[in-house]
XYZ file of C-alpha atoms in Angstrom:
690
model
C 55.495 39.017 22.663
C 54.682 42.573 21.864
C 51.441 43.506 23.674
C 50.097 45.151 20.538
C 50.758 42.024 18.489
C 49.149 39.858 21.162
C 46.054 42.050 21.145
C 45.779 41.828 17.357
C 45.989 38.018 17.495
C 43.271 37.882 20.145
C 41.017 40.068 17.994
C 41.728 37.861 14.996
C 40.904 34.692 16.965
C 37.688 36.248 18.150
C 36.718 37.233 14.612
C 37.495 33.770 13.256
C 35.566 32.173 16.113
C 32.611 34.486 15.468
C 32.655 33.684 11.764
C 32.775 29.966 12.524
C 29.817 30.339 14.873
C 27.879 32.262 12.217
C 28.733 29.587 9.622
C 27.714 26.774 11.959
C 24.505 28.632 12.804
C 23.716 29.095 9.146
C 24.425 25.437 8.398
C 22.171 24.424 11.296
C 19.432 26.726 10.030
C 19.676 25.367 6.483
C 19.913 21.697 7.478
C 17.524 21.638 10.422
C 15.105 24.538 10.310
C 14.870 24.882 6.469
C 16.036 21.402 5.592
C 12.701 20.228 4.228
C 12.350 23.241 1.912
C 15.852 22.795 0.466
C 15.286 19.065 0.036
C 12.220 19.893 -2.073
C 14.226 22.344 -4.178
C 16.885 19.684 -4.707
C 14.207 17.202 -5.699
C 12.844 19.651 -8.238
C 16.282 19.975 -9.787
C 16.260 16.296 -10.674
C 12.500 15.699 -11.114
C 10.355 17.127 -13.899
C 6.569 17.090 -14.069
C 5.020 16.182 -17.417
C 1.296 16.738 -17.908
C -0.192 13.877 -19.939
C -3.273 15.068 -21.856
C -6.471 13.050 -21.589
C -8.094 11.511 -24.651
C -11.170 13.564 -25.497
C -14.534 11.833 -25.421
C -16.557 11.010 -28.518
C -19.828 12.550 -29.683
C -22.323 9.959 -30.929
C -25.869 9.945 -32.255
C -28.871 8.443 -30.474
C -27.992 4.968 -31.798
C -24.302 5.146 -30.868
C -22.922 6.019 -34.314
C -19.829 8.202 -33.944
C -20.299 11.772 -35.172
C -16.924 12.814 -33.718
C -14.199 10.381 -32.687
C -10.425 10.208 -32.320
C -7.743 8.765 -34.565
C -4.128 8.114 -33.667
C -1.554 10.293 -35.339
C 2.166 10.911 -35.108
C 2.336 14.575 -34.159
C 5.522 16.637 -34.392
C 5.524 19.605 -31.998
C 7.920 22.461 -31.372
C 8.682 24.025 -27.985
C 8.905 27.737 -28.777
C 10.469 28.498 -25.372
C 13.245 25.931 -25.859
C 14.057 27.336 -29.303
C 14.236 30.889 -27.967
C 17.072 29.855 -25.601
C 19.322 28.984 -28.516
C 21.766 31.519 -29.930
C 20.004 31.742 -33.298
C 16.488 31.484 -31.764
C 16.177 27.982 -33.185
C 16.642 28.857 -36.848
C 19.057 25.980 -37.444
C 16.717 23.500 -35.731
C 13.710 24.616 -37.777
C 15.769 24.463 -40.971
C 16.756 20.849 -40.245
C 13.194 19.994 -39.206
C 11.780 21.459 -42.426
C 13.990 19.126 -44.495
C 12.850 16.076 -42.515
C 9.159 16.991 -42.783
C 9.398 17.916 -46.447
C 8.271 21.490 -45.971
C 9.949 24.899 -45.851
C 11.533 26.884 -43.061
C 9.134 29.753 -43.745
C 6.132 27.442 -43.339
C 7.351 26.284 -39.910
C 7.984 29.868 -38.832
C 4.400 30.767 -39.783
C 2.972 27.794 -37.902
C 4.910 28.629 -34.738
C 4.294 32.388 -34.654
C 1.657 33.643 -32.242
C -1.733 34.709 -33.579
C -2.916 38.284 -33.255
C -5.378 40.496 -35.148
C -2.557 41.578 -37.461
C -0.985 38.141 -37.997
C -2.518 36.064 -40.818
C -3.068 32.305 -40.636
C -1.384 29.910 -40.243
C -0.324 30.881 -36.746
C -0.545 29.501 -33.207
C -3.646 30.676 -31.293
C -2.697 28.957 -28.033
C -0.276 29.641 -25.207
C 3.364 30.389 -26.178
C 4.499 28.082 -23.372
C 2.889 24.912 -24.697
C 4.153 22.622 -27.478
C 3.053 23.823 -30.901
C 2.032 21.016 -33.295
C 3.415 21.614 -36.788
C 2.489 18.329 -38.491
C -0.120 15.733 -37.479
C 0.355 13.330 -40.392
C 4.013 12.478 -40.053
C 5.460 9.415 -41.729
C 6.872 7.061 -39.024
C 10.283 7.009 -40.746
C 10.523 10.789 -40.552
C 9.421 10.770 -36.919
C 12.102 8.166 -36.144
C 14.796 10.469 -37.527
C 13.690 13.169 -35.085
C 13.550 10.835 -32.086
C 16.920 9.203 -32.814
C 18.716 12.517 -33.369
C 17.453 14.544 -30.420
C 20.775 16.376 -30.214
C 19.986 17.854 -33.644
C 16.373 18.675 -32.719
C 16.321 20.192 -29.231
C 12.833 21.416 -28.399
C 11.229 19.148 -31.015
C 9.109 16.122 -30.086
C 7.381 13.396 -32.086
C 4.604 11.635 -30.194
C 1.549 9.519 -30.881
C -1.497 11.630 -30.010
C -5.248 11.525 -30.453
C -6.583 13.770 -33.230
C -10.251 14.626 -33.856
C -11.948 12.853 -36.778
C -15.386 13.335 -38.346
C -16.594 10.090 -39.965
C -19.985 11.393 -41.329
C -22.069 8.256 -40.666
C -25.036 7.972 -43.038
C -23.844 11.213 -44.636
C -24.428 13.184 -41.414
C -22.025 16.115 -41.179
C -23.755 18.489 -38.718
C -20.571 20.580 -38.684
C -22.052 23.702 -37.104
C -23.879 21.711 -34.416
C -20.805 19.663 -33.505
C -18.421 22.629 -33.332
C -14.632 22.504 -33.384
C -11.546 22.629 -31.150
C -8.817 25.219 -30.722
C -5.742 25.327 -28.444
C -6.260 26.725 -24.981
C -5.055 30.328 -24.782
C -2.613 31.741 -22.254
C -5.423 33.841 -20.752
C -7.478 30.702 -20.148
C -4.516 28.939 -18.548
C -3.969 31.893 -16.230
C -7.614 31.863 -15.204
C -7.231 28.184 -14.268
C -4.271 28.240 -11.872
C -4.212 24.530 -11.032
C -3.970 23.159 -14.555
C -3.298 19.603 -13.407
C -6.727 19.056 -11.956
C -9.044 21.451 -13.785
C -9.039 19.392 -16.958
C -6.782 21.786 -18.868
C -3.098 21.249 -19.500
C -0.539 23.028 -21.611
C -1.324 20.851 -24.640
C -5.113 20.793 -24.299
C -7.624 21.764 -26.930
C -10.909 23.347 -25.911
C -14.294 23.494 -27.595
C -14.912 26.747 -29.425
C -18.371 26.204 -30.876
C -21.286 23.797 -30.955
C -21.479 20.751 -28.714
C -17.701 20.736 -28.334
C -17.995 24.057 -26.477
C -21.197 23.432 -24.502
C -20.056 20.053 -23.161
C -16.327 20.795 -23.083
C -15.927 19.858 -19.408
C -17.578 16.481 -19.953
C -15.616 15.682 -23.107
C -12.166 16.889 -22.041
C -11.480 14.394 -19.246
C -8.682 15.009 -16.740
C -4.979 15.071 -17.630
C -2.485 12.792 -15.932
C 0.853 13.635 -14.353
C 4.130 11.840 -14.981
C 7.125 12.723 -12.749
C 10.376 11.787 -14.480
C 13.979 11.746 -13.221
C 16.457 13.821 -15.199
C 20.220 14.275 -15.025
C 22.156 17.537 -15.025
C 21.843 17.689 -18.815
C 18.074 17.402 -18.636
C 17.991 13.838 -20.014
C 15.329 11.508 -18.633
C 16.807 8.695 -16.544
C 13.657 7.152 -15.110
C 10.109 7.642 -13.837
C 9.514 8.637 -10.230
C 5.703 8.359 -10.244
C 2.809 8.405 -12.658
C -0.841 9.383 -12.373
C -2.621 8.213 -15.535
C -5.024 10.574 -17.336
C -8.769 10.041 -17.095
C -10.334 9.838 -20.579
C -13.173 12.170 -21.406
C -16.782 11.044 -21.328
C -18.846 10.287 -24.415
C -21.684 12.652 -25.278
C -24.770 10.872 -26.575
C -26.928 13.225 -28.638
C -30.542 13.110 -29.776
C -29.354 13.487 -33.380
C -30.186 10.529 -35.603
C -27.442 10.134 -38.207
C -29.814 8.758 -40.860
C -32.284 11.628 -40.494
C -29.466 14.162 -40.240
C -27.947 12.811 -43.436
C -31.349 12.879 -45.138
C -31.925 16.496 -44.058
C -28.566 17.581 -45.444
C -29.177 15.746 -48.709
C -32.650 17.278 -49.035
C -31.192 20.755 -48.591
C -28.486 20.081 -51.168
C -30.941 18.612 -53.679
C -33.536 21.368 -53.430
C -31.006 24.215 -53.382
C -29.510 22.740 -56.551
C -32.974 22.447 -58.095
C -33.782 26.047 -57.171
C -30.583 27.243 -58.835
C -31.524 25.337 -61.977
C -34.731 27.431 -62.038
C -32.709 30.649 -61.856
C -32.886 31.241 -58.099
C -29.717 32.029 -56.137
C -30.509 29.666 -53.222
C -27.485 30.888 -51.286
C -28.243 29.385 -47.845
C -30.539 26.941 -46.140
C -31.444 25.207 -42.907
C -33.433 22.190 -41.792
C -34.631 21.323 -38.284
C -36.232 18.051 -37.196
C -37.588 18.065 -33.643
C -39.463 15.615 -31.443
C -42.573 17.631 -30.523
C -43.160 15.671 -27.315
C -39.933 16.695 -25.572
C -37.967 19.136 -27.750
C -35.211 16.674 -28.648
C -33.429 17.832 -31.798
C -33.244 14.929 -34.243
C -31.509 16.819 -37.065
C -29.976 20.262 -37.406
C -28.636 20.999 -40.880
C -27.174 24.178 -42.318
C -25.937 25.234 -45.721
C -23.360 26.283 -46.797
C -21.250 24.004 -44.645
C -17.611 23.018 -44.183
C -15.355 20.188 -43.010
C -14.553 20.718 -39.290
C -11.378 18.686 -39.821
C -9.923 21.848 -41.381
C -9.064 23.032 -37.852
C -6.887 19.977 -37.182
C -3.180 20.641 -37.574
C -3.540 24.393 -38.137
C -5.594 26.376 -40.605
C -4.351 28.539 -43.456
C -5.392 32.168 -43.878
C -7.276 31.257 -47.048
C -9.245 28.536 -45.249
C -9.879 30.812 -42.274
C -11.214 33.631 -44.434
C -13.388 31.159 -46.332
C -15.090 30.120 -43.082
C -15.832 33.689 -42.022
C -16.099 35.524 -45.330
C -19.235 36.256 -47.329
C -17.605 35.076 -50.552
C -18.390 31.450 -49.663
C -21.486 32.257 -47.646
C -19.998 32.282 -44.129
C -20.229 28.489 -43.671
C -19.145 28.674 -40.017
C -22.540 30.194 -39.145
C -25.405 27.818 -38.404
C -28.424 29.039 -40.340
C -30.636 26.903 -38.090
C -29.756 28.684 -34.830
C -28.083 31.913 -35.979
C -29.804 32.684 -39.288
C -32.570 35.303 -39.017
C -35.171 35.639 -41.769
C -38.679 36.963 -42.303
C -40.967 33.896 -41.862
C -43.670 34.812 -44.361
C -46.994 33.013 -44.040
C -45.637 30.314 -41.714
C -46.092 33.054 -39.075
C -49.882 33.031 -39.507
C -50.361 30.467 -36.728
C -49.448 33.276 -34.320
C -51.642 35.792 -36.138
C -54.705 33.489 -36.045
C -54.229 32.970 -32.304
C -53.875 36.748 -31.814
C -56.972 37.590 -33.858
C -59.160 35.077 -32.027
C -57.844 36.231 -28.635
C -58.704 39.814 -29.695
C -62.341 38.908 -30.343
C -62.564 37.719 -33.958
C -64.733 34.559 -34.166
C -62.765 31.364 -34.718
C -65.573 29.994 -36.914
C -66.437 33.284 -38.595
C -66.532 34.021 -42.321
C -64.252 36.687 -43.753
C -63.832 38.220 -47.237
C -60.602 37.418 -49.122
C -60.305 39.987 -51.930
C -57.230 40.227 -54.141
C -56.188 43.423 -52.371
C -57.047 45.345 -49.224
C -56.462 49.030 -48.546
C -54.403 49.646 -45.440
C -54.788 53.389 -45.082
C -54.057 54.780 -48.527
C -51.993 51.828 -49.731
C -53.258 48.614 -51.319
C -51.842 45.400 -49.861
C -52.310 42.386 -52.130
C -52.488 38.619 -51.981
C -49.846 36.526 -53.721
C -50.122 37.430 -57.423
C -53.200 39.562 -56.560
C -55.524 36.541 -56.484
C -58.870 36.815 -54.684
C -60.666 33.807 -53.185
C -64.033 35.168 -52.009
C -65.541 34.760 -48.525
C -64.005 31.999 -46.368
C -63.378 30.825 -42.838
C -59.986 30.839 -41.078
C -59.513 27.154 -41.918
C -59.611 27.935 -45.619
C -57.538 31.106 -45.095
C -54.671 28.974 -43.801
C -55.056 26.362 -46.541
C -54.901 28.844 -49.443
C -52.792 31.368 -47.484
C -55.064 34.388 -47.878
C -53.096 37.493 -46.832
C -55.858 40.095 -47.100
C -57.840 38.607 -44.216
C -54.820 39.114 -41.949
C -54.204 42.622 -43.302
C -57.776 43.487 -42.276
C -57.273 42.065 -38.770
C -54.016 43.963 -38.280
C -55.321 47.272 -39.659
C -58.453 47.229 -37.520
C -56.433 46.383 -34.403
C -54.010 49.205 -35.231
C -56.901 51.660 -35.548
C -58.371 50.528 -32.209
C -54.981 51.235 -30.620
C -55.137 54.829 -31.852
C -53.343 54.619 -35.204
C -50.438 57.036 -35.564
C -51.456 58.671 -32.254
C -51.678 55.580 -30.068
C -53.544 55.520 -26.806
C -51.644 54.953 -23.604
C -50.421 51.341 -23.338
C -51.695 50.100 -26.730
C -52.615 46.402 -26.870
C -50.729 45.509 -30.083
C -52.302 42.023 -29.905
C -50.280 40.462 -32.710
C -46.957 41.637 -31.306
C -47.895 40.411 -27.829
C -49.020 37.015 -29.137
C -45.839 36.538 -31.189
C -43.733 36.888 -28.044
C -45.893 34.274 -26.313
C -45.055 31.829 -29.114
C -41.358 32.322 -28.321
C -40.495 34.623 -31.211
C -38.043 37.401 -30.439
C -36.247 35.415 -27.723
C -33.774 32.542 -27.618
C -35.186 29.029 -27.429
C -32.597 27.958 -24.828
C -31.053 25.207 -26.940
C -27.805 23.745 -25.572
C -25.675 25.315 -28.309
C -23.705 28.564 -27.919
C -24.436 31.873 -29.602
C -28.094 31.348 -30.539
C -29.655 34.518 -31.930
C -32.995 35.809 -30.586
C -34.583 36.913 -33.840
C -36.576 40.146 -33.838
C -40.134 41.091 -33.032
C -40.440 44.746 -34.071
C -42.706 46.971 -32.009
C -43.139 50.660 -31.251
C -40.077 50.835 -28.991
C -37.908 49.056 -31.543
C -39.158 51.397 -34.286
C -38.120 54.488 -32.309
C -34.720 53.025 -31.387
C -34.078 52.121 -35.020
C -35.088 55.621 -36.137
C -32.686 57.190 -33.651
C -29.876 55.057 -35.037
C -30.617 55.737 -38.725
C -32.259 59.171 -38.954
C -29.035 61.007 -39.862
C -28.460 58.742 -42.862
C -32.137 58.983 -43.875
C -32.182 62.762 -43.611
C -29.025 62.957 -45.698
C -30.609 60.722 -48.345
C -33.785 62.806 -48.277
C -31.803 65.997 -48.884
C -29.203 64.881 -51.406
C -30.810 61.794 -52.915
C -28.789 58.830 -54.205
C -26.798 60.149 -57.193
C -24.687 56.994 -57.593
C -27.790 54.793 -57.873
C -29.497 57.361 -60.101
C -26.793 56.898 -62.750
C -27.933 53.341 -63.447
C -31.441 53.147 -61.925
C -33.154 56.554 -61.610
C -36.478 54.984 -60.690
C -35.034 53.165 -57.710
C -33.069 56.255 -56.650
C -36.289 58.310 -56.635
C -38.056 55.638 -54.595
C -35.210 55.497 -52.074
C -35.236 59.267 -51.717
C -38.989 59.264 -51.035
C -38.609 56.518 -48.426
C -35.697 58.369 -46.826
C -37.764 61.551 -46.622
C -40.627 59.715 -44.951
C -38.300 57.976 -42.486
C -36.435 61.204 -41.737
C -39.668 63.009 -40.858
C -41.491 60.316 -38.876
C -39.626 57.009 -39.109
C -40.303 56.407 -35.413
C -44.063 56.029 -35.978
C -45.610 52.528 -35.904
C -47.639 52.799 -39.094
C -50.562 50.800 -40.389
C -48.283 49.189 -42.968
C -45.967 47.979 -40.205
C -48.875 46.239 -38.497
C -50.161 44.765 -41.768
C -46.755 43.376 -42.778
C -46.263 41.948 -39.295
C -49.504 39.935 -39.527
C -48.160 37.896 -42.473
C -44.560 37.546 -41.285
C -43.143 40.327 -43.445
C -41.499 43.685 -42.824
C -38.944 43.922 -40.027
C -39.808 40.669 -38.260
C -37.030 38.035 -38.146
C -37.110 34.456 -36.837
C -34.680 31.552 -36.831
C -35.598 28.146 -38.285
C -35.201 26.680 -34.783
C -37.688 29.186 -33.320
C -40.209 28.306 -36.009
C -39.718 24.572 -35.401
C -40.326 25.132 -31.693
C -43.508 27.094 -32.418
C -44.859 24.350 -34.694
C -43.920 21.738 -32.099
C -46.054 23.681 -29.590
C -48.927 23.776 -32.074
C -48.570 20.036 -32.655
C -48.260 18.906 -29.014
C -51.215 20.898 -27.734
C -49.511 24.017 -26.434
C -46.272 23.092 -24.653
C -43.425 25.378 -25.683
C -40.662 22.769 -25.409
C -37.040 23.789 -24.816
C -34.798 22.230 -27.512
C -31.969 19.909 -26.456
C -29.293 18.167 -28.533
C -27.414 16.492 -25.669
C -29.067 13.305 -24.431
C -26.647 11.838 -21.883
C -23.036 11.826 -20.737
C -21.556 8.309 -20.586
C -18.331 7.337 -18.823
C -15.567 5.393 -20.621
C -16.731 2.190 -18.885
C -20.206 2.569 -20.391
C -22.006 3.717 -17.247
C -24.209 6.800 -17.373
C -22.655 9.822 -15.673
C -25.776 11.938 -16.099
C -28.801 12.329 -18.298
C -29.463 15.684 -19.946
C -33.136 16.388 -19.396
C -34.820 19.330 -21.135
C -36.111 22.065 -18.810
C -39.870 22.165 -18.100
C -41.866 23.407 -21.086
C -43.899 26.578 -20.426
C -47.530 26.527 -21.443
C -48.573 28.444 -24.546
C -51.479 30.756 -23.571
C -53.662 29.762 -26.526
C -57.000 27.974 -26.223
C -56.688 24.267 -27.065
C -59.674 24.596 -29.422
C -57.774 27.191 -31.460
C -54.724 24.924 -31.675
C -56.850 21.954 -32.750
C -58.577 24.124 -35.375
C -55.244 25.194 -36.876
C -53.858 21.633 -36.841
C -56.870 20.465 -38.827
C -56.433 23.301 -41.329
C -52.727 22.667 -41.845
C -53.428 18.982 -42.474
C -55.223 20.068 -45.637
C -52.398 22.315 -46.942
C -50.431 19.361 -48.312
C -53.495 17.834 -50.006
C -55.355 20.778 -51.520
C -53.509 23.901 -50.406
C -50.336 25.749 -51.251
C -48.126 22.654 -50.755
C -50.317 20.253 -52.746
C -48.008 20.391 -55.763
C -44.948 19.540 -53.706
C -46.724 16.574 -52.072
C -48.412 15.215 -55.186
C -48.150 11.408 -55.138
C -47.066 11.342 -51.482
C -48.215 8.278 -49.505
C -50.599 9.979 -47.045
C -51.926 6.604 -45.928
C -48.595 5.801 -44.337
C -48.010 9.239 -42.821
C -50.145 12.355 -43.155
C -48.029 15.534 -43.139
C -49.523 18.852 -42.020
C -47.773 22.121 -42.713
C -47.691 25.702 -43.910
C -45.789 27.313 -46.766
C -44.126 30.690 -46.450
C -42.754 32.995 -49.139
C -41.049 36.001 -47.610
C -40.121 38.959 -49.789
C -36.710 40.533 -49.173
C -35.774 43.940 -50.579
C -33.068 43.582 -53.223
C -32.978 39.770 -52.967
C -34.936 36.730 -53.990
C -37.789 35.359 -51.882
C -37.066 33.259 -48.795
C -38.719 29.843 -49.144
C -40.221 28.237 -46.006
C -42.154 25.138 -45.114
C -43.037 24.381 -41.494
C -44.699 21.069 -40.724
C -45.545 18.303 -38.275
C -46.470 14.646 -38.652
C -48.376 12.432 -38.309
C -51.160 15.009 -38.571
C -53.588 13.089 -36.313
C -51.020 12.257 -33.622
C -47.984 14.503 -34.122
C -44.548 13.234 -33.160
C -42.122 15.293 -35.261
C -41.869 18.872 -36.483
C -39.821 19.490 -39.628
C -38.940 22.991 -40.815
C -36.908 23.917 -43.902
C -35.786 27.377 -44.987
C -33.986 28.174 -48.254
C -32.757 31.739 -48.642
C -33.483 33.158 -52.119
C -35.067 29.841 -53.003
C -38.356 31.081 -54.464
C -41.818 30.231 -53.159
C -42.368 27.988 -50.154
C -44.114 25.399 -52.286
C -41.348 25.212 -54.895
C -38.208 24.750 -52.747
C -38.723 24.258 -48.999
C -41.803 22.022 -49.220
C -40.119 19.464 -51.542
C -37.157 19.356 -49.133
C -39.487 18.618 -46.219
C -41.141 15.898 -48.284
C -37.730 14.287 -48.906
C -36.978 14.276 -45.186
C -40.283 12.597 -44.298
C -39.777 10.008 -47.041
C -36.406 9.129 -45.531
C -37.836 9.041 -42.004
C -40.785 6.789 -42.820
C -39.305 4.750 -45.664
C -41.340 6.133 -48.551
C -40.385 6.427 -52.218
C -38.028 3.398 -52.086
C -36.171 4.707 -49.001
C -35.196 2.450 -46.137
C -36.989 3.861 -43.055
C -34.802 5.736 -40.586
C -37.489 5.293 -37.927
C -38.525 1.974 -36.448
C -42.308 1.787 -36.352
C -42.355 5.550 -36.689
C -40.342 6.060 -33.507
C -36.816 6.842 -32.390
C -34.876 4.629 -29.929
C -36.214 5.089 -26.394
C -33.089 3.694 -24.721
C -29.517 4.877 -24.621
C -27.173 2.959 -26.940
C -24.778 0.402 -25.463
C -21.410 2.098 -25.849
C -19.267 -0.600 -24.253
C -18.370 -1.964 -27.669
C -17.165 1.461 -28.770
C -13.657 2.458 -27.781
C -13.241 5.911 -26.364
C -9.531 5.833 -27.053
C -7.645 5.785 -30.351
């Protein structure tokens, strides 16, 4: 053999041998060293994980009546990712699906598009990688067509799922307090990496407002995991393992459905009556609170809405109606988010401030029809004078001029327009001690703090508005002058004054503050808390709606106890004095007309009317109360925006609520022996699953 040929063969043999050794080494590495990893990859090719959502827990009232529960529904969902893999991006599938569901292709496209600030409803606000429900009220025959013809509907599923339902027991809606659900967003999923065990899966809904949001973790439960076997075509051939979902817990609330329903009806009735008298009565709120512990028994707001509108997707028209001013922004709770001048209901703080500043509790004070604060006359309601009186009588007849005098004299002692260093501002300081100007701490999201205006606020507001005021002072208001020259001249004068020295805390600011007018704003919940503190002897209770979290088996997971109540720094004698005065308001004072014929022998109601003036709008009607007057248990506050005087709108609504609570005026009593249940309801008979 030619030596050169022999050499080439040897080289070839060596190369082949080397390649065989490399191949064997690689096979050994893959099968021995990395065998376990590749076995797992192979398993994943034939096993798919399916997250099984947990049934969300119910929300019930203090007696176990369901405020929010679940119903079973056949839900058709579309996998946007699966459709995008098709040549026509799923257009043919959606066209066929539209015919089966009895809708249009365009409607399905809108429901499956992703929401953004520029995309109108309906749209999908959740993750693009989770199934998108397009119909939650599917006829079983239509659903069967989809399930039997999966080859025609790839990426489309029809499953029985739990859907939120709002039964309104005893007429109790409480929509804003209950809140609503929305799909989990992609950002939320990314923040929760291990979605199997955090309680959030790709098809989960999360609470966006109200109790649904605050107690979302308790209500959501924990999703299960089903591992299914699939063939090369992706068809399921069996189940490898299954971890069942854990249903969500039930939230027991302190709300009483009967009292909640009565509060909502009272608001509706009295707002309607106010409109019949020519008032606008555009919004309202009612709060019923247990003064001993801060438990919220009822929390009503008007205008309201049906929270079921969120189920199955919401149209742009419905969405705008919830947020727009045209229908009164019904998504907003007027009880916890609404901010209004409190009028004379605020005088409980002003009395406490005046006495703490040295004015005798049992002194006698003149009540003329008007009182000059600087160069301006401040008047009583309708300019009526009542002669000399004590503070008891001043609260009963709601004499403003006594409080103007207190505020003006205190303002002068602080230095007037050139205040001394660290002025006392006793009424401002006392208002903060009553909890005004800060959140109550209720277990509901987004509560507003109200506003207690002071010198610092006045300067900050002036800095923010002086350019507009100076412009108005220079050029006037020509557009307004065309139709109302008198108002335009007034606005120009005010603008000139504000432009020059709008940062100054004037005597008029102090005077208005003393009677709950001017720039002061409170929420109905804050006022209810303040009157609860007056009623219980000075404990500023922290409101709570949640009572307990109960497991699906009926055992108590945890009780929701209110935080410790801080002590109100007001002498107990002053509180007792005011309670006695307010007990007379409903018999011979400003609320006597509203409570004429009321059965005071069964329950004596104490309270205070408030009529707050609002520039360019009708008066805000208030009535803040507690009962029984001799041994208070409940505080009831009603506010009706643009409802007229406190005695004409809010006070009759409060009367209606008490009549429902205590069984007066042919009502069946909501309370048993004047009390609420002191034990948790037995929920074992209630099913936490649809």
